[in-house]
Short mmCIF file of C-alpha atoms in Angstrom, two decimals:
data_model
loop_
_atom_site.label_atom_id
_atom_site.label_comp_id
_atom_site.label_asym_id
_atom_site.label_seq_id
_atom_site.Cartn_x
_atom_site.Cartn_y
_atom_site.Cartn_z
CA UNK Q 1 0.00 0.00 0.00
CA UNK Q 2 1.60 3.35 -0.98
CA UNK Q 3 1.65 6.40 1.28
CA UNK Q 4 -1.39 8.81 0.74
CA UNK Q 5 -0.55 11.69 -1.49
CA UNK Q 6 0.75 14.84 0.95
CA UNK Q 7 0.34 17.23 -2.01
CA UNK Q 8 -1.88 17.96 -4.61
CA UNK Q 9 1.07 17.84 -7.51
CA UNK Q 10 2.48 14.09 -6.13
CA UNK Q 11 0.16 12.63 -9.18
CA UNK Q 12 3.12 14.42 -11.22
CA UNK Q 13 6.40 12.05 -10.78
CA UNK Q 14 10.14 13.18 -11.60
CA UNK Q 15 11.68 11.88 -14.16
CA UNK Q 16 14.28 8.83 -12.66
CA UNK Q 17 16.60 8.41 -15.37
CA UNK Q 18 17.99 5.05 -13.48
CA UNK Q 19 15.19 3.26 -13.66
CA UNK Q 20 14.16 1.77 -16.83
CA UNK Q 21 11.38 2.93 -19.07
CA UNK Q 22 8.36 0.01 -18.69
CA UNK Q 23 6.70 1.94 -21.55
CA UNK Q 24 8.39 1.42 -25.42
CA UNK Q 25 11.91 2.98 -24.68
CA UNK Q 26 12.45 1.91 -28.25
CA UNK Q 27 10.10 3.75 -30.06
CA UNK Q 28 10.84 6.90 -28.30
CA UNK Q 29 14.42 6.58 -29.06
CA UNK Q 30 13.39 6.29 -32.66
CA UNK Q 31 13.54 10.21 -32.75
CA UNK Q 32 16.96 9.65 -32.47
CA UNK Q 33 18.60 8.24 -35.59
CA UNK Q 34 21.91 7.79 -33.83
CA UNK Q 35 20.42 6.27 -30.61
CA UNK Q 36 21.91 2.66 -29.82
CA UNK Q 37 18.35 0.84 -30.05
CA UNK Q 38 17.06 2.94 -32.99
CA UNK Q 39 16.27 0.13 -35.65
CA UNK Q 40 17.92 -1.53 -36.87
CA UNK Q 41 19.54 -2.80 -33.85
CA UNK Q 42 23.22 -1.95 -34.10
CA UNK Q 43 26.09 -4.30 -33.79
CA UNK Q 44 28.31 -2.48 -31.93
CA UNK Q 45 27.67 0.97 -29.96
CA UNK Q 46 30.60 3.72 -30.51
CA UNK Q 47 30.89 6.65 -28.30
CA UNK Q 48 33.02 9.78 -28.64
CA UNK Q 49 35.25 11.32 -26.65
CA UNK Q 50 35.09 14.72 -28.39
CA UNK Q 51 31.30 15.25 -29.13
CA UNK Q 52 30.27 12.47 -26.58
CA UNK Q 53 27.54 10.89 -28.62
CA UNK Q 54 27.08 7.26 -28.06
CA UNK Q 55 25.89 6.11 -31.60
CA UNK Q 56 25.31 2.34 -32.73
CA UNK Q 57 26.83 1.12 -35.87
CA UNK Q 58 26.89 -1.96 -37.82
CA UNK Q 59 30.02 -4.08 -37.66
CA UNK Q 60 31.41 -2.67 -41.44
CA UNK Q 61 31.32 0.96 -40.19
CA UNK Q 62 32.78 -0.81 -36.88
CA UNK Q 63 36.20 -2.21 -39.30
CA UNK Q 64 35.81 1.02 -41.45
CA UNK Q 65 37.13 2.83 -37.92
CA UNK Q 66 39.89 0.78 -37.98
CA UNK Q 67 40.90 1.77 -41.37
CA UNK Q 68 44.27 3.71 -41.36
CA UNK Q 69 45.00 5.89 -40.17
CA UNK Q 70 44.06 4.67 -36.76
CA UNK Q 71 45.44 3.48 -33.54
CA UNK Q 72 43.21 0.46 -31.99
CA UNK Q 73 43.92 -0.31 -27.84
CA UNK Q 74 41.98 -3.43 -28.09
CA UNK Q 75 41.94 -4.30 -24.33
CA UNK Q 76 40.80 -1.08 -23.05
CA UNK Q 77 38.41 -0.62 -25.49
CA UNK Q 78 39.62 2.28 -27.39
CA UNK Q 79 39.63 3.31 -31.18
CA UNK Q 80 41.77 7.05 -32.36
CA UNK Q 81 40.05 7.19 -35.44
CA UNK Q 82 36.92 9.48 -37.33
CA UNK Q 83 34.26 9.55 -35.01
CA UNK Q 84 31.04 8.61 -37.09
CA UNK Q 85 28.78 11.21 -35.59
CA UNK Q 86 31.01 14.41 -36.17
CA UNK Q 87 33.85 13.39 -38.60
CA UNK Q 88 36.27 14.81 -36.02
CA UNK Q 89 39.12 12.48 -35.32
CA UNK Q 90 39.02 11.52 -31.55
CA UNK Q 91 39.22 8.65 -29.02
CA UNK Q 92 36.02 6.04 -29.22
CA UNK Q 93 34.75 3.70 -26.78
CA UNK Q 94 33.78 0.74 -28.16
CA UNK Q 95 31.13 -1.77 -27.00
CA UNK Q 96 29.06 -4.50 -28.06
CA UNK Q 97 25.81 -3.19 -29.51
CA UNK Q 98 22.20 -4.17 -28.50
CA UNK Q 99 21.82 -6.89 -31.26
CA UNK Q 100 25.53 -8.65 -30.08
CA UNK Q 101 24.59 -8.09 -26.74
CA UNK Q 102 21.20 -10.25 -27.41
CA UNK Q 103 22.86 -12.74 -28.87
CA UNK Q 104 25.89 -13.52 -26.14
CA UNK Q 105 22.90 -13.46 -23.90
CA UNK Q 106 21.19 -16.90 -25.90
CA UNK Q 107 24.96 -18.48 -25.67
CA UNK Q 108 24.80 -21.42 -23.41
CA UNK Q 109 26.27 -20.58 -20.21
CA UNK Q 110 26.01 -16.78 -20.35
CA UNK E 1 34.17 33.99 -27.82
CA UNK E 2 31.38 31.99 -29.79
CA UNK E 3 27.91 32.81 -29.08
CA UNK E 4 25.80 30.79 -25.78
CA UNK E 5 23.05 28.88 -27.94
CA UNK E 6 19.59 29.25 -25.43
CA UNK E 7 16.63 27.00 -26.43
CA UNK E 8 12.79 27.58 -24.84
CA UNK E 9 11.41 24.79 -24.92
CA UNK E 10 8.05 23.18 -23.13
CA UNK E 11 6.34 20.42 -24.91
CA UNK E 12 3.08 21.80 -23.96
CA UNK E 13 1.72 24.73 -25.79
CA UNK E 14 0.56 27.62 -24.72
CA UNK E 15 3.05 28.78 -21.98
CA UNK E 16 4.61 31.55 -23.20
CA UNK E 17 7.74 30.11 -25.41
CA UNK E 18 7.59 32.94 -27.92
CA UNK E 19 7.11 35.36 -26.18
CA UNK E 20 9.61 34.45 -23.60
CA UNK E 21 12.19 34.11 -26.05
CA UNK E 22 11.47 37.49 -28.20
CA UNK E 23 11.54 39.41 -25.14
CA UNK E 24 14.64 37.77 -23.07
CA UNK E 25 16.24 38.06 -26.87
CA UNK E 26 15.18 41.36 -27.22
CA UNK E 27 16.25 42.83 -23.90
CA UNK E 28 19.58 41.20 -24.27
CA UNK E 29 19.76 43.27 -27.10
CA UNK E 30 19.04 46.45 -25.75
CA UNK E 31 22.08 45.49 -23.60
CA UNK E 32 24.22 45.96 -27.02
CA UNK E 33 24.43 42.30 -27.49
CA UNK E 34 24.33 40.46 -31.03
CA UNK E 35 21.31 38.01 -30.63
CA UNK E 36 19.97 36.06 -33.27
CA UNK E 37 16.61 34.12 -32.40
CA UNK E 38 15.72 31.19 -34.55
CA UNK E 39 12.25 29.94 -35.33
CA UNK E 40 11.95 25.83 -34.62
CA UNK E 41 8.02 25.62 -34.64
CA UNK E 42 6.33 25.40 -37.98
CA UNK E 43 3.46 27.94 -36.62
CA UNK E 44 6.30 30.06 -37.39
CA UNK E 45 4.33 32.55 -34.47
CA UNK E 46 8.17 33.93 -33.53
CA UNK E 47 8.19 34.58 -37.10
CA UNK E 48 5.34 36.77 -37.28
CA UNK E 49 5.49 38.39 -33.99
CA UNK E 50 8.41 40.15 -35.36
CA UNK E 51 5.86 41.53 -38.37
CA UNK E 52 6.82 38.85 -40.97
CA UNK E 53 4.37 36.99 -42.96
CA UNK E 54 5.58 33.69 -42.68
CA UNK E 55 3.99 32.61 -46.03
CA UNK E 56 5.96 35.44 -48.09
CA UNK E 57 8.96 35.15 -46.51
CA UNK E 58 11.79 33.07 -48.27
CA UNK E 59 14.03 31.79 -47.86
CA UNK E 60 12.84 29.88 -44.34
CA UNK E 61 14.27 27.25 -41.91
CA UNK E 62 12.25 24.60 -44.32
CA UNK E 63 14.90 25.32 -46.80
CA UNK E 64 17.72 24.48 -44.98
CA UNK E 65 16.41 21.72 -43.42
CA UNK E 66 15.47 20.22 -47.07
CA UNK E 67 19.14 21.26 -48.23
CA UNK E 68 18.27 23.82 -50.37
CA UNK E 69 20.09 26.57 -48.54
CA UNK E 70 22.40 27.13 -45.38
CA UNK E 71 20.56 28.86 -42.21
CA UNK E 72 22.71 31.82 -42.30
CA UNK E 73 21.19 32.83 -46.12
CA UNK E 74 17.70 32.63 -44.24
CA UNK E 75 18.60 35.42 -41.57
CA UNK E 76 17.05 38.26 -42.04
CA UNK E 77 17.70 41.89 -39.81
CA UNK E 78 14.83 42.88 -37.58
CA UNK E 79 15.19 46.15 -36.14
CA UNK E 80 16.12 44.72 -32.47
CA UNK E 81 17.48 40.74 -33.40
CA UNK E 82 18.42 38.84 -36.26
CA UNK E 83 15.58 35.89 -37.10
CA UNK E 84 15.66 32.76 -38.73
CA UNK E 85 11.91 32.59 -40.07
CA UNK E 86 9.87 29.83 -40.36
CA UNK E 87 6.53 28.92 -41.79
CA UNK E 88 4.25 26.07 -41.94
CA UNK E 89 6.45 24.16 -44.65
CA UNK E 90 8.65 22.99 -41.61
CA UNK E 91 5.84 20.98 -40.77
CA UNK E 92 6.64 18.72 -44.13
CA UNK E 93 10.58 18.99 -43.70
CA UNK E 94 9.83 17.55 -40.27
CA UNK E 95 8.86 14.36 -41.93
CA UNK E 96 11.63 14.61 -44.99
CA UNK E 97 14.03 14.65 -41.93
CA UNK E 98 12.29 11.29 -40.39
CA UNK E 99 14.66 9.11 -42.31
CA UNK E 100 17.64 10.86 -42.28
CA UNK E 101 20.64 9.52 -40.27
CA UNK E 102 21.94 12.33 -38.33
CA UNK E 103 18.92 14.17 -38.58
CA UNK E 104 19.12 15.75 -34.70
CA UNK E 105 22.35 17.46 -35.84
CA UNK E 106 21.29 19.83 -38.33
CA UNK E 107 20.52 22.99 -36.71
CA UNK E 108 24.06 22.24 -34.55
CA UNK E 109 25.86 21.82 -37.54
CA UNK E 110 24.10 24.73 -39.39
CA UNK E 111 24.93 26.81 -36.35
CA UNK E 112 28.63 26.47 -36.07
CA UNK E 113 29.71 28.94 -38.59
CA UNK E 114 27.22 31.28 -37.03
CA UNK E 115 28.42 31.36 -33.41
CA UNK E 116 31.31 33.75 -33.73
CA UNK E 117 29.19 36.34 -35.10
CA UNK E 118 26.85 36.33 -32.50
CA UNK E 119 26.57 37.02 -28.75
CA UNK E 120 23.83 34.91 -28.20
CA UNK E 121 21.04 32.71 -30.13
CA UNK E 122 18.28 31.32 -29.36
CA UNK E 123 15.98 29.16 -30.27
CA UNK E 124 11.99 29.02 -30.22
CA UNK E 125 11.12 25.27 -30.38
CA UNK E 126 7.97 23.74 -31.08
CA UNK E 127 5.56 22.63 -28.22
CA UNK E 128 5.81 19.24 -29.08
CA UNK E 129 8.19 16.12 -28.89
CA UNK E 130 9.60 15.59 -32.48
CA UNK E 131 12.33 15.97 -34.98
CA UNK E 132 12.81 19.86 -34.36
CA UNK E 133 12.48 19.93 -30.45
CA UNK E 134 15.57 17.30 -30.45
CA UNK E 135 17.12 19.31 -32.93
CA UNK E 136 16.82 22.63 -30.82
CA UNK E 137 17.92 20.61 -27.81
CA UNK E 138 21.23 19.31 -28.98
CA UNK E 139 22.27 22.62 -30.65
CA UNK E 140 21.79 24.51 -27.46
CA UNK E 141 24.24 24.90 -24.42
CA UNK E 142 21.58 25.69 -21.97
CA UNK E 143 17.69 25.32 -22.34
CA UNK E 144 15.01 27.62 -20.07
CA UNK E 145 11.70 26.21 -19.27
CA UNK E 146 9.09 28.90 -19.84
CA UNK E 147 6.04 27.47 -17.31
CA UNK E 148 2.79 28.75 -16.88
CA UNK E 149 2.03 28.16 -13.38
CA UNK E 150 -1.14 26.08 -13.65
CA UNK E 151 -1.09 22.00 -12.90
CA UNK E 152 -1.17 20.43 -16.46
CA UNK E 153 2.00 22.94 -17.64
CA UNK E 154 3.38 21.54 -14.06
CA UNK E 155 3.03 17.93 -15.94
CA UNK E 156 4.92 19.31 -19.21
CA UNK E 157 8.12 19.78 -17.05
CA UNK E 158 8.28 16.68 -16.36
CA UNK E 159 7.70 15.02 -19.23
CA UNK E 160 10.24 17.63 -20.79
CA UNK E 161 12.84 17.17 -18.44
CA UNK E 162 12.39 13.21 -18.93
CA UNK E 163 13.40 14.48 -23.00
CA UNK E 164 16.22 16.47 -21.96
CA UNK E 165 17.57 13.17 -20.35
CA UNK E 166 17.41 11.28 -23.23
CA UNK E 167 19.23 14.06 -25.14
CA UNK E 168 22.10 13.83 -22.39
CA UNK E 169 22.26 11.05 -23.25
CA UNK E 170 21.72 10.53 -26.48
CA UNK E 171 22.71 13.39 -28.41
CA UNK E 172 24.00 16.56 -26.33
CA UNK E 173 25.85 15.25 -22.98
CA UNK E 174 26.94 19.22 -22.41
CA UNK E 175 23.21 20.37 -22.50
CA UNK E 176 22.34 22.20 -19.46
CA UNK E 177 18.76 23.52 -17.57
CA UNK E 178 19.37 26.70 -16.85
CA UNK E 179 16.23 26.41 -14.92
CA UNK E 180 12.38 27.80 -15.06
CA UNK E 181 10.84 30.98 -16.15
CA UNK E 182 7.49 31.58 -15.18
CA UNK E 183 4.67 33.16 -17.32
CA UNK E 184 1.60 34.46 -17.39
CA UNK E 185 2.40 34.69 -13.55
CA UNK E 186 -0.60 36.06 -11.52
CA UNK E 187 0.87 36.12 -7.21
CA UNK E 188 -2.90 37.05 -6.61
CA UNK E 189 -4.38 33.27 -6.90
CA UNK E 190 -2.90 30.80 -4.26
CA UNK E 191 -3.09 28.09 -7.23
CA UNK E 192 -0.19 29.67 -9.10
CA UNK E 193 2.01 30.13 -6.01
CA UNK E 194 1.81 26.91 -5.11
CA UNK E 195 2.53 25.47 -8.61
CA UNK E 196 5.43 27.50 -8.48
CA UNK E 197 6.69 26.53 -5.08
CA UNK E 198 6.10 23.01 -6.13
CA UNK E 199 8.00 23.22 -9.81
CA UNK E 200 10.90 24.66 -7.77
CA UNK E 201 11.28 22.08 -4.99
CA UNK E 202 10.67 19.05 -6.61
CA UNK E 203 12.31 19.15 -9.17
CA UNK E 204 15.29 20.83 -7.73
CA UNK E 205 15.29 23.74 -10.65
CA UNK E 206 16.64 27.60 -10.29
CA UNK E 207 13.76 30.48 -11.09
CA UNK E 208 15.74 32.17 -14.29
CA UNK E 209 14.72 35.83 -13.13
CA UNK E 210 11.89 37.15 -11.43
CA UNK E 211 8.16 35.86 -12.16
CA UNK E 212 6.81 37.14 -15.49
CA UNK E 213 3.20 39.02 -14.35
CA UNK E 214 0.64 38.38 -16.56
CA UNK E 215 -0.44 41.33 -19.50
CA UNK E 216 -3.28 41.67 -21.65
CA UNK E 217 -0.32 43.41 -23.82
CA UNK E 218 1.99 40.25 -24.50
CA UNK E 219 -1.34 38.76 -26.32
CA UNK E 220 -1.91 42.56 -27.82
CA UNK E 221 2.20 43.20 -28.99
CA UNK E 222 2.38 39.88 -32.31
CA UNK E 223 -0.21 42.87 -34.16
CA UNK E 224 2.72 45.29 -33.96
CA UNK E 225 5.82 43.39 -35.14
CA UNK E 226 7.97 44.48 -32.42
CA UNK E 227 8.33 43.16 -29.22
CA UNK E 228 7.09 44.95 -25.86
CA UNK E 229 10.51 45.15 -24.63
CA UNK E 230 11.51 46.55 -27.57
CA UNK E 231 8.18 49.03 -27.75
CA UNK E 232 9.57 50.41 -24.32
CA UNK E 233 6.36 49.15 -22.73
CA UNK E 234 5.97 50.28 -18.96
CA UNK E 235 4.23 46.91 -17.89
CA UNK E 236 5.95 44.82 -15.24
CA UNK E 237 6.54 42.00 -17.09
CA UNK E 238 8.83 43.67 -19.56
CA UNK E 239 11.18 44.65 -16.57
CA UNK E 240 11.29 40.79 -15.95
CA UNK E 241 11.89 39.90 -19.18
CA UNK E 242 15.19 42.46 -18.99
CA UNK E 243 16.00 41.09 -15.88
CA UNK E 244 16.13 37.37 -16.76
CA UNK E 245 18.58 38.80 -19.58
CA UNK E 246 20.81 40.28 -17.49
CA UNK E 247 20.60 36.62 -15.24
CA UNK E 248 21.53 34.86 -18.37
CA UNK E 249 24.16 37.07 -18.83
CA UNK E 250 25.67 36.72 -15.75
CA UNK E 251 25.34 40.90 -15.18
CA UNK E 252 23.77 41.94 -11.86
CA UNK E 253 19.91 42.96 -11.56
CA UNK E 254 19.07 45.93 -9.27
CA UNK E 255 16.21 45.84 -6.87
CA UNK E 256 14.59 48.72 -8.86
CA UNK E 257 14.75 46.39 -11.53
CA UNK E 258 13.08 43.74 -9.69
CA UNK E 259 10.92 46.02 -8.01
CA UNK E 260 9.68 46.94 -11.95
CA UNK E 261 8.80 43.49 -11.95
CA UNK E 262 6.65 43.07 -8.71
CA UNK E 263 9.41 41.08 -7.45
CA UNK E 264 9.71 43.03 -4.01
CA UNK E 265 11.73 40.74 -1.44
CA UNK E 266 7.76 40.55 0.55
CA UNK E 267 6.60 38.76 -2.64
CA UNK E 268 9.26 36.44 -2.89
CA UNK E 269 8.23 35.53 0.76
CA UNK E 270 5.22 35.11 0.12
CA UNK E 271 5.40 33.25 -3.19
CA UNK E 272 8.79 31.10 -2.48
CA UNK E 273 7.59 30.66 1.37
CA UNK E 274 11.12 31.96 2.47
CA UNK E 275 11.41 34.08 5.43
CA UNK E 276 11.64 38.21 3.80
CA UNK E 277 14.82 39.54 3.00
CA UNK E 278 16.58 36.48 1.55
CA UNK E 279 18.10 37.22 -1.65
CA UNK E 280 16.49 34.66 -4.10
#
């Protein structure tokens, strides 16, 4: 049983960015063309250290980053190459995107 | 040093985003700054506040956003601010931009040659969730919240600050809230104080300025094509509207300035429920 509202406005709720949408996260994030679950679901997510945008990518554009020249740090992660939102060479993060990130999930033992 | 890009934005309608963002725009102006307001909502009403027909005036923001032509060939010179006019073609381009990859960037990227030859821009966005809000939102720096203090405008902050985190995160990680401006503020009705006090404490947001009174001549001044600030109107809420510029600015308001506004320190008792005399 929740506590009895103590003002007139609780009806309204903040915003908790922490806790996950329950509504279609996905088809809000469709406004975004660069947004890591816009469809289709990206292989691999990519974001920049200079502009900061995560973006999703598919796994060519992923090995296009690596063309030179480019300096890969494959255990931490890191990529000094174009970033694919704005064309500015910088440091990217690299991750596994949604749609890799689905699939580990179905491997036996994960 | 390149120009501090200021977006209104409220996805509900009605509370005062035009006329917040002439005015502020407008008064910064008067303060001999180079401002250059931009029109993101396809009612183009920013557009013909400043005496514009929309329908006649080309090139518009639709333009750009279909490619034809870069944003600063759209500008045109008011009398007190430079505009980017829109009309009800941005309503189409809206959907044109739909499928485009990289679509929330165009405005930024249309805006960075722009900066260094202006102090300040900002932008008028649309009072709804789409294409052009997002694009307004990750081309600004920081975004004010123009909120008329009723309950269901009370509801449109949230649901607006719930975008701005998904541009964060998404698209604009340096985008800041500057915090709310009130409108169409009337300290007579208990109903608006206590939206007010409410807005302010739970969501933890600054008041940009003092409280902008309510005017039968903000709905009068779009017939004139200037704005009141501009017009040298004696009403309070055009002293607010100069002192949330100076805030913005980061220049000091006077209390005759605030005292213009109806913002004596007994009012900001009695609306913020702080004990009188605390400097708010």
């Amino acid at each position: 049983m929740s506590d009895p509202p103590t003002s007139p406005f609780d009806r309204v709720r903040k915003p908790d960015p922490t806790v996950p949408r329950v509504r279609d996260g996905q088809g809000k994030e469709a406004l975004y063309s660069t947004a890591p679950t816009a469809a289709p679901p990206p292989q691999i997510e990519v974001t920049c250290r200079s502009c900061g945008v995560l973006r999703g990518v598919s796994l060519l554009e992923a090995l296009r980053l690596l063309r030179p020249p480019s300096l890969w740090l494959p255990f931490r992660s890191r990529i000094f190459s174009r970033c694919p939102t704005c064309g500015r060479r910088a440091w990217l993060h690299v991750e596994l995107g949604q749609a890799l990130r689905v699939l580990r999930s179905q491997l036996p033992g994960s | 040093m390149p120009a501090t890009v200021y977006a209104f934005a409220n996805q509900k309608g009605g509370v005062g985003k035009t006329t917040s963002c002439l005015n502020v725009a407008a008064a910064m102006a008067e303060l001999s700054r180079a401002v250059l307001v931009v029109d993101l909502d396809p009612q183009a009403c920013l557009t013909f506040s400043l005496g514009y027909d929309p329908d006649t005036t080309e090139p518009s923001l639709h333009d750009t956003v279909v490619g034809r032509v870069r944003l600063a060939e759209t500008i045109v010179q008011h009398g007190e601010v430079d505009v980017a006019p829109a009309n009800i073609d941005l309503a189409g381009a809206e959907v044109t931009l739909l499928s485009r990859t990289g679509r929330e960037y165009l405005l930024r990227g249309e805006l960075t040659d722009l900066l260094d030859s202006y102090d300040a821009v900002f932008v008028d966005c649309a009072p709804s969730l789409g294409v052009l809000t997002i694009n307004g939102l990750t081309a600004a720096d920081e975004v004010v919240i123009p909120v008329q203090c009723e309950t269901l405008s009370h509801r449109g902050v949230s649901q607006l600050l719930d975008t701005i985190a998904d541009v964060r995160r998404l698209t604009n990680r340096g985008l800041e809230v500057r915090g709310l401006l009130a409108t169409m503020f009337d300290p007579r009705t208990r109903h608006s104080r206590e939206v007010l006090r409410d807005l302010l404490s739970r969501y933890e947001l600054p008041l940009v300025g003092p409280p902008v009174r309510k005017s039968v001549r903000f709905a009068e001044s779009p017939t004139s094509g200037e704005t009141l600030v501009g017009a040298g109107a004696d009403v309070p809420g055009v002293a607010a509207y100069r002192a949330i510029a100076r805030q913005l600015l980061g220049l000091e308001v006077d209390e005759e300035l605030l005292e213009a506004a109806g913002w004596t320190p007994r009012r900001q008792a009695e609306v913020l429920g702080v004990p009188e005399g605390t400097r708010v």
